[in-house]
mmCIF file of C-alpha atoms in Angstrom:
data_model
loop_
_atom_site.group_PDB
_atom_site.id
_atom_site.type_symbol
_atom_site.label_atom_id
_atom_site.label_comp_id
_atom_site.label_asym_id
_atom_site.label_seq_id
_atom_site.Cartn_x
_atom_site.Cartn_y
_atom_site.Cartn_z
ATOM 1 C CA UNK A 1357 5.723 12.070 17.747
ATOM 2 C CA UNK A 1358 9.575 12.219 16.848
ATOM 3 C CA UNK A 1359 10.010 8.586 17.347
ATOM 4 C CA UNK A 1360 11.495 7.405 13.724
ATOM 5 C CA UNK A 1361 8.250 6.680 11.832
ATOM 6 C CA UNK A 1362 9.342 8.296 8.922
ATOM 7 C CA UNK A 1363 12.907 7.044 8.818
ATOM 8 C CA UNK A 1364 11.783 3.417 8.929
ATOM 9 C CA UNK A 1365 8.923 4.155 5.974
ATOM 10 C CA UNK A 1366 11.458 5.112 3.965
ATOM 11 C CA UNK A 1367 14.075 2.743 4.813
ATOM 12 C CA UNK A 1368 11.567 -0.363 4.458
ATOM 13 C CA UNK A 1369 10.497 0.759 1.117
ATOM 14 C CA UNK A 1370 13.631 1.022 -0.104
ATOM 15 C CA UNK A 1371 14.770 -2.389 1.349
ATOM 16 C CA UNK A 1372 11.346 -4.427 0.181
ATOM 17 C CA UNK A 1373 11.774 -1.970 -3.731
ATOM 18 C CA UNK A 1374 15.608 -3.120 -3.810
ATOM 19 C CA UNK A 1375 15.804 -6.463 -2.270
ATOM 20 C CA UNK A 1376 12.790 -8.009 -3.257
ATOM 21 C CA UNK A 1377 11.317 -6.248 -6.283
ATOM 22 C CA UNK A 1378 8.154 -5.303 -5.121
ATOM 23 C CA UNK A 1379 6.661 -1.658 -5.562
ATOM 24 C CA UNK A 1380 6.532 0.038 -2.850
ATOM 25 C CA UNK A 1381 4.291 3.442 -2.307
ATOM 26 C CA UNK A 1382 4.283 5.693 0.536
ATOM 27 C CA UNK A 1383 1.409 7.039 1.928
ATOM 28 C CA UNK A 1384 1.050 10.459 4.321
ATOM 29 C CA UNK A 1385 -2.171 10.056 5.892
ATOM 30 C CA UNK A 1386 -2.183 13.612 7.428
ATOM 31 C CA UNK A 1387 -2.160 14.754 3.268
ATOM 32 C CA UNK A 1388 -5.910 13.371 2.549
ATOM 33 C CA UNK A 1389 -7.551 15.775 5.172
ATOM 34 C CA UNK A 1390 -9.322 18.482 3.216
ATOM 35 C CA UNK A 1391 -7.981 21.871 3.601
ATOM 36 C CA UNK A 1392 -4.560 20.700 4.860
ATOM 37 C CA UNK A 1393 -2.217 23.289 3.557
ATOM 38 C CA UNK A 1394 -4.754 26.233 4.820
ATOM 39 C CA UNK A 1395 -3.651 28.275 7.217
ATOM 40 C CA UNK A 1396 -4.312 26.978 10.755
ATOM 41 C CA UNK A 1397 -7.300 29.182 11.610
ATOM 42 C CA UNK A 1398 -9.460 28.750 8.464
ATOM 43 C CA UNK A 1399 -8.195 25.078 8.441
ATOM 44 C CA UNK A 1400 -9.995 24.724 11.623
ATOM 45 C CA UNK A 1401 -12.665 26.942 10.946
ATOM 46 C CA UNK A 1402 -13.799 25.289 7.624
ATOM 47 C CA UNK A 1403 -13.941 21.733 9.040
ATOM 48 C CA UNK A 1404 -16.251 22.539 11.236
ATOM 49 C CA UNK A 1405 -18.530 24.387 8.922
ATOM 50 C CA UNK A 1406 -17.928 21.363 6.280
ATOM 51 C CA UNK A 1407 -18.890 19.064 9.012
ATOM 52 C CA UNK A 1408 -15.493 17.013 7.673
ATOM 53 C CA UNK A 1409 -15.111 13.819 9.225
ATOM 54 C CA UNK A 1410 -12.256 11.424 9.708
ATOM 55 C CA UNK A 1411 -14.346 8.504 7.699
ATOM 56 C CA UNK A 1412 -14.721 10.725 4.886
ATOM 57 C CA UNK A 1413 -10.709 11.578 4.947
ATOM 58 C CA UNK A 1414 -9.823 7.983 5.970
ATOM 59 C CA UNK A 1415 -11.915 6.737 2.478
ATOM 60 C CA UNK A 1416 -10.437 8.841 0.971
ATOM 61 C CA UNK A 1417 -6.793 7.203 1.543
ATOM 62 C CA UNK A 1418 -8.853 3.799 1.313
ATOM 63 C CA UNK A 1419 -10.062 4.728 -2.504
ATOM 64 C CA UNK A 1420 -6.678 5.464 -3.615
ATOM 65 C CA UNK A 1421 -4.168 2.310 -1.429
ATOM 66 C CA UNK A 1422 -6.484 0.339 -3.702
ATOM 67 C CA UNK A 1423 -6.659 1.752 -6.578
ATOM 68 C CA UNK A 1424 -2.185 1.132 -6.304
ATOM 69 C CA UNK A 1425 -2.798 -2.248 -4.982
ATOM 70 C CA UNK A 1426 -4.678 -3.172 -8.099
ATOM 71 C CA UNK A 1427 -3.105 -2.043 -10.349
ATOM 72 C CA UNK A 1428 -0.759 -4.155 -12.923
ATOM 73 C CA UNK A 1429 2.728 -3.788 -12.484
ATOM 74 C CA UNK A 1430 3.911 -2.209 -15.619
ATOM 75 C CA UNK A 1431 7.628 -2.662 -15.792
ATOM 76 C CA UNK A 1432 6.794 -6.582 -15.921
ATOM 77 C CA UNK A 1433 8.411 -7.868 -19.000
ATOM 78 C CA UNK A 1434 5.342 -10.453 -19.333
ATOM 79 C CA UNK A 1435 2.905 -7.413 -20.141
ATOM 80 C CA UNK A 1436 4.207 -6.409 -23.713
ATOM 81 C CA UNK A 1437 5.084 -8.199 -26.750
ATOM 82 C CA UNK A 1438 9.211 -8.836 -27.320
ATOM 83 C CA UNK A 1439 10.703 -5.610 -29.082
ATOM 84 C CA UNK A 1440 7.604 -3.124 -27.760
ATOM 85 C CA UNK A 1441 10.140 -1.303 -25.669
ATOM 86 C CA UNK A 1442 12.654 0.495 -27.344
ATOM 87 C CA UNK A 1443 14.190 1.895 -24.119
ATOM 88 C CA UNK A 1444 17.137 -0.233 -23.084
ATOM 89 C CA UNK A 1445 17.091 1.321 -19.452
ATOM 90 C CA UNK A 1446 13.523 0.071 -18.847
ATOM 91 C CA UNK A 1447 13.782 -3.413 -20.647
ATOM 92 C CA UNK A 1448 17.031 -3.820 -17.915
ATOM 93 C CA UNK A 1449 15.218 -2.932 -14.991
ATOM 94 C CA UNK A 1450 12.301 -5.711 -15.685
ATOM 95 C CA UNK A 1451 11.208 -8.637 -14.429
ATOM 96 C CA UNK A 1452 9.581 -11.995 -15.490
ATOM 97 C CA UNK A 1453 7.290 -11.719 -12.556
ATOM 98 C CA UNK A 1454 5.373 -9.128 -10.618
ATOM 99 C CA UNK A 1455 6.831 -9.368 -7.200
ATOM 100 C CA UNK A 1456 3.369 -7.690 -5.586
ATOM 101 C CA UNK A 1457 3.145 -4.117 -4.003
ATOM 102 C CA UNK A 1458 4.139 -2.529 -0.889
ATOM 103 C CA UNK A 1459 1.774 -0.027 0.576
ATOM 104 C CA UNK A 1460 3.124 2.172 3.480
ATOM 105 C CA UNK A 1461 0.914 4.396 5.777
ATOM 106 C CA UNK A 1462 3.299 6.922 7.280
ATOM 107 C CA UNK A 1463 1.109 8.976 10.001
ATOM 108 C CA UNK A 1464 1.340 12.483 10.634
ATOM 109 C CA UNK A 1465 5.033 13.765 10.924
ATOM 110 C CA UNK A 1466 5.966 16.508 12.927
ATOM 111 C CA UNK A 1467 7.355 19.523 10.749
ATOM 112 C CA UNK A 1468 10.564 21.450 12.425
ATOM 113 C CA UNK A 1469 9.264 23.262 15.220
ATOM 114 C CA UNK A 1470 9.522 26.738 13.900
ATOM 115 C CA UNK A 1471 6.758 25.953 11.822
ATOM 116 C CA UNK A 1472 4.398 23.347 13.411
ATOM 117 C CA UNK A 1473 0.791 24.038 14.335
ATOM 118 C CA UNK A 1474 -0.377 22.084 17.845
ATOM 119 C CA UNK A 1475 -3.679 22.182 17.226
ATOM 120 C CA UNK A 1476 -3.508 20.552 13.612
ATOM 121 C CA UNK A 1477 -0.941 18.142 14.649
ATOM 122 C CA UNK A 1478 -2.992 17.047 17.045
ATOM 123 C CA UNK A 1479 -5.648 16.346 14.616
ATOM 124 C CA UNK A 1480 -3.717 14.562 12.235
ATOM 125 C CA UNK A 1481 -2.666 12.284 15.435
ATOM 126 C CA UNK A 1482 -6.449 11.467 15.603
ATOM 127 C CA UNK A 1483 -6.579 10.771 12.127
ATOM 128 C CA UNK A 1484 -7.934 7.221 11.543
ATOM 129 C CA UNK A 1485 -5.137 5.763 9.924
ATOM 130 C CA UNK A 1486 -2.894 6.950 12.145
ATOM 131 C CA UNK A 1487 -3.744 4.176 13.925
ATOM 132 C CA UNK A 1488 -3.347 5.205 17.691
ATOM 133 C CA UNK A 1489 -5.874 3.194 19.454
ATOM 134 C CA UNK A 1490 -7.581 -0.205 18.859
ATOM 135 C CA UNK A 1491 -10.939 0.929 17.309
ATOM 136 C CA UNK A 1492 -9.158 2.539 14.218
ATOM 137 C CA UNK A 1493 -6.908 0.041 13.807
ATOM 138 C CA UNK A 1494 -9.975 -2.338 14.000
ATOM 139 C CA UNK A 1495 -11.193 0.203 11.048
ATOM 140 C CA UNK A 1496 -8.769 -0.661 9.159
ATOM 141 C CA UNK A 1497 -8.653 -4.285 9.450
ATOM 142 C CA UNK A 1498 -12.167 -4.964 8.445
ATOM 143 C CA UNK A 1499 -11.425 -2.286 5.869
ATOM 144 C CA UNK A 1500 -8.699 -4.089 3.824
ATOM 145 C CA UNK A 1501 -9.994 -7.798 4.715
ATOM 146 C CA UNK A 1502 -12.631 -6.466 2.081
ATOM 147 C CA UNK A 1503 -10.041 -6.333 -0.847
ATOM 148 C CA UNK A 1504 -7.639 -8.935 0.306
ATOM 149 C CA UNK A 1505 -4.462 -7.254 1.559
ATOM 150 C CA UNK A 1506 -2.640 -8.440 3.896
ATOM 151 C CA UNK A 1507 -1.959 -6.110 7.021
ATOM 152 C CA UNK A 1508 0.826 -5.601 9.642
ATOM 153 C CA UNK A 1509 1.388 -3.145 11.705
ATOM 154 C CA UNK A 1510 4.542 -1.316 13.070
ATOM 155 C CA UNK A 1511 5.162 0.139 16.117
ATOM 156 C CA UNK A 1512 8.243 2.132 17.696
ATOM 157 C CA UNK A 1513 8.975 2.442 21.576
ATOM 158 C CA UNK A 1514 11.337 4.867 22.098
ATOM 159 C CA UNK A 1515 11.954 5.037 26.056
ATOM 160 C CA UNK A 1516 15.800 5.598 25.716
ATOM 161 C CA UNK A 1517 16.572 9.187 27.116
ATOM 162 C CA UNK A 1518 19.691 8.897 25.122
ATOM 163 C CA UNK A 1519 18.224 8.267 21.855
ATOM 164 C CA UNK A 1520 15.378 10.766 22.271
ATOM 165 C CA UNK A 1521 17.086 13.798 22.947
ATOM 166 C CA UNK A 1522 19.361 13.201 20.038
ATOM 167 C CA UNK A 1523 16.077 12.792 17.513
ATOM 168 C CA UNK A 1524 14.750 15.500 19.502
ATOM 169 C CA UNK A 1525 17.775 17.966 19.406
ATOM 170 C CA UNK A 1526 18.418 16.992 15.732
ATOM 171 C CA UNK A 1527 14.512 18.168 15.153
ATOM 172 C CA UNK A 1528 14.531 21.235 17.232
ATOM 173 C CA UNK A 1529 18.004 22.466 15.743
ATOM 174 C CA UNK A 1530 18.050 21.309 12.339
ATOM 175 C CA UNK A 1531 21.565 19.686 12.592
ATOM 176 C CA UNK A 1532 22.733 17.212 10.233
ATOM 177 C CA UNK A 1533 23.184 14.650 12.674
ATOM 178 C CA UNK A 1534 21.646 14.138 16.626
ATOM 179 C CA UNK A 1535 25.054 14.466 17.532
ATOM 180 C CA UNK A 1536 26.009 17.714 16.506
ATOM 181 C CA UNK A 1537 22.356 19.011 18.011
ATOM 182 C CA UNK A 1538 23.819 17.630 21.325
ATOM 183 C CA UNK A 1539 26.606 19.649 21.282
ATOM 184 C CA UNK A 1540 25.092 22.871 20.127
ATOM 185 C CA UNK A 1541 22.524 22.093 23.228
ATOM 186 C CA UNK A 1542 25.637 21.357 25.683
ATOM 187 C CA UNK A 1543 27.053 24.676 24.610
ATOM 188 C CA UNK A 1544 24.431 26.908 25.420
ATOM 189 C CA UNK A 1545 23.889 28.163 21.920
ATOM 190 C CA UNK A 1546 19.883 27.760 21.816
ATOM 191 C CA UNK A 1547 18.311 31.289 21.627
ATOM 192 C CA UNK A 1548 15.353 31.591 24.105
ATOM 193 C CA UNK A 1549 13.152 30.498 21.282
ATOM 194 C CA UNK A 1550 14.459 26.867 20.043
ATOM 195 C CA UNK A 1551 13.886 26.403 24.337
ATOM 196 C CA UNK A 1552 10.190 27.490 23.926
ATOM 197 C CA UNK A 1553 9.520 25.224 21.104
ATOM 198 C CA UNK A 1554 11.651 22.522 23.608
ATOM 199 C CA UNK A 1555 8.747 23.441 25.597
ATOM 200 C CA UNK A 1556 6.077 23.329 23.093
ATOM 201 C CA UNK A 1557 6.809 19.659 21.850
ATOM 202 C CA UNK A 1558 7.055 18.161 25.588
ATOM 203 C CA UNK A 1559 3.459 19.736 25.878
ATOM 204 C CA UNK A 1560 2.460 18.042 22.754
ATOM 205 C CA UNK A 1561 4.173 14.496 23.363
ATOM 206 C CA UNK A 1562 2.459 14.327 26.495
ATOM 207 C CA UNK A 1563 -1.130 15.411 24.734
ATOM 208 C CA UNK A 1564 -0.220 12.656 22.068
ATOM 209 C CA UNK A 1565 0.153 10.026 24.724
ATOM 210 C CA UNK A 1566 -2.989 10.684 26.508
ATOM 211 C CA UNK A 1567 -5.296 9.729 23.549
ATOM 212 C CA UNK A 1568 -2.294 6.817 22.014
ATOM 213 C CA UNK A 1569 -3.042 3.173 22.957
ATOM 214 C CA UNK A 1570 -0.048 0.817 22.105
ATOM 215 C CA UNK A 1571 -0.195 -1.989 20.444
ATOM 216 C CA UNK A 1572 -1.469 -5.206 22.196
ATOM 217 C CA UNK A 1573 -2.621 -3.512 25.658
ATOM 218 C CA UNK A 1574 -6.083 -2.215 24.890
ATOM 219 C CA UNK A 1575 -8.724 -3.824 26.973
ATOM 220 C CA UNK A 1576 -9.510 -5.327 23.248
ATOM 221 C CA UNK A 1577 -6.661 -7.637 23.585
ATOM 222 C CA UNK A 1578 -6.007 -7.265 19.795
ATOM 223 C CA UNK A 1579 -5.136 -11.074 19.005
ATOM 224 C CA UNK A 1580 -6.149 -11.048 15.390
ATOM 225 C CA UNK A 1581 -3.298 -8.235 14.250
ATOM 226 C CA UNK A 1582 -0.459 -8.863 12.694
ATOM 227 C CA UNK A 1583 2.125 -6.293 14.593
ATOM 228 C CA UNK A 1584 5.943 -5.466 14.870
ATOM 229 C CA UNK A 1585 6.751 -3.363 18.422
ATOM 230 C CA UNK A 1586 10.694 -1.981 17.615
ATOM 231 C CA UNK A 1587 11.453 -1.144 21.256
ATOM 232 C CA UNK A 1588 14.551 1.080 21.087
ATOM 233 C CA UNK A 1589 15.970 0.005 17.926
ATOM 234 C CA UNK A 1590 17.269 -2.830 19.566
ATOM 235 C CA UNK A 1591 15.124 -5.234 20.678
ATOM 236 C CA UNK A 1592 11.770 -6.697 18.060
ATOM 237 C CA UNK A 1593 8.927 -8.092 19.628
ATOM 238 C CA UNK A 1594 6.060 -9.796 16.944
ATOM 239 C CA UNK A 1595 2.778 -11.065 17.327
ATOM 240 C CA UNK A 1596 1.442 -13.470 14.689
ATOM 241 C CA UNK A 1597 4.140 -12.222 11.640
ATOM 242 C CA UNK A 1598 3.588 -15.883 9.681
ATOM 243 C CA UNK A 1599 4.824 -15.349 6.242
ATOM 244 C CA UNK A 1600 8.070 -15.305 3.818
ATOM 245 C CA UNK A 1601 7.926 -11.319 3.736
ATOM 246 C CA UNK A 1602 6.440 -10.352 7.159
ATOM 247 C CA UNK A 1603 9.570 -12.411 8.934
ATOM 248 C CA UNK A 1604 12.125 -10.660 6.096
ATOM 249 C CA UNK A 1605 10.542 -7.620 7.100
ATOM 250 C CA UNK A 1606 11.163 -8.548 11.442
ATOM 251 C CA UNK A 1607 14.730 -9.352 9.944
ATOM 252 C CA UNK A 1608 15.630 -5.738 8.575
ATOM 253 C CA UNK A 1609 13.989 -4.261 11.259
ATOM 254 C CA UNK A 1610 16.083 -6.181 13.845
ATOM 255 C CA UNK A 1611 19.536 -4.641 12.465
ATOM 256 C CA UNK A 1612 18.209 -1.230 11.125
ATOM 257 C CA UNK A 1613 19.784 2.352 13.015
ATOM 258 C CA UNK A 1614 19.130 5.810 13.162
ATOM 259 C CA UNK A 1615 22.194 6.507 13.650
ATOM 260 C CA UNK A 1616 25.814 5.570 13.662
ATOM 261 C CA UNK A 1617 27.143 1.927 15.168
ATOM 262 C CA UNK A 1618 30.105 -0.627 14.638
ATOM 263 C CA UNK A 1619 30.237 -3.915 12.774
ATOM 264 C CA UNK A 1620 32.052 -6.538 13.344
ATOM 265 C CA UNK A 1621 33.236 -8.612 10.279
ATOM 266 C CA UNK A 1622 34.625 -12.351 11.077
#
């Protein structure tokens, strides 16, 4: 957890919606387990008595990825008749062509600490799309190879101590920027309860990474995935990314930030 997933969904959608006119929709795979949204007791309590399983939720996201994937682009100017569309705005923002769609799995995020449950977080680690170890995202492989998508997966290493306690002091203090959390942490102004959630989340990290199996290093050697590991938002590493979009895709990731850094224009 707190390693950037979300901030590269969103920044990937918007480059692959703006740059190369495809639609792009964001999944939350933690938001098609029934009875999210309960409170964390009866949550629990009701998926065992419902004998819920993480098939039936992972279907569930399945049923509806497709149901986006296949459906007709309709702000393609080649799906009505000349003059249908009154509306100047949307006759500007067509296209001759249907530049495909972008489906993005975003697994569970973790809220701000005040208000995060372990025990469901943990859960919605293990969901199936999350992806953590090799037989889920085996799952999903054979899954989508059913309706012809193409798959790639992303993964960020995050193993700069610099980098994590700014995303981590950003999450824990609710800054505007991993800089200011710094300072507020290097000042001494945490109350005795922002340092028990500190706590709290290095308990859960190190629960996450028991049960997490990166990329590539299963005893499955995983040679038939398509994968991008970001390794400190420096460095890419790919494994079989053939194709016009997947290398775009290794491009933007190569350059993109979390936070602040210096250009140099010649």
């Amino acid at each position: 957890p707190n390693r950037g997933k979300k901030y590269v969904a969103h920044e990937l959608g918007w480059y692959l919606q703006f740059f190369h006119g495809a639609a792009v929709q964001h999944f939350i795979a933690s938001s098609f387990d029934e009875g999210r949204g309960e409170e964390s007791e009866q949550y629990c309590s009701s998926c065992k008595l419902a004998g819920r399983t993480r098939e039936k939720n992972a279907e569930r996201l399945l049923e509806q990825l497709v149901a986006f994937l296949d459906s007709s682009s309709a702000t393609t100017a080649l799906n009505y008749e000349e003059g249908e569309v009154d509306d100047v705005e949307a006759q500007r923002k067509m296209k001759m062509t249907d530049s495909g769609k972008v489906a993005i799995i975003i697994p569970a995020s973790l809220p701000r600490a005040s208000g995060f449950e372990r025990d469901i977080f943990v859960e919605q680690w293990r969901d199936i799309w999350a992806c953590t170890n090799a037989a889920d995202r085996e799952w999903v492989r054979t899954r989508l190879l059913q309706h012809n998508v193409s798959l790639m997966f992303i993964e960020i290493e995050l193993t700069d101590e610099t980098q994590l306690k700014q995303h981590l002091y950003h999450h824990l203090s609710g800054c505007d920027s991993g800089e200011d959390a710094q300072d507020l942490h290097e000042r001494n102004e945490w109350d005795v309860s922002r340092m028990q959630h500190l706590k709290a989340f290095r308990q859960l990290e190190a629960e996450c990474a028991r049960v997490f199996v990166p990329l590539g290093r299963s005893a499955w050697p995983e040679e038939n995935l398509s994968y991008l590991r970001l390794v400190n938002f420096r460095d890419v590493h790919t494994h079989r990314m053939s194709g016009y979009l997947r290398m775009r895709i290794a491009q933007f990731l190569s350059i993109l930030r979390p936070g602040t850094h210096t250009i140099y224009l010649s």
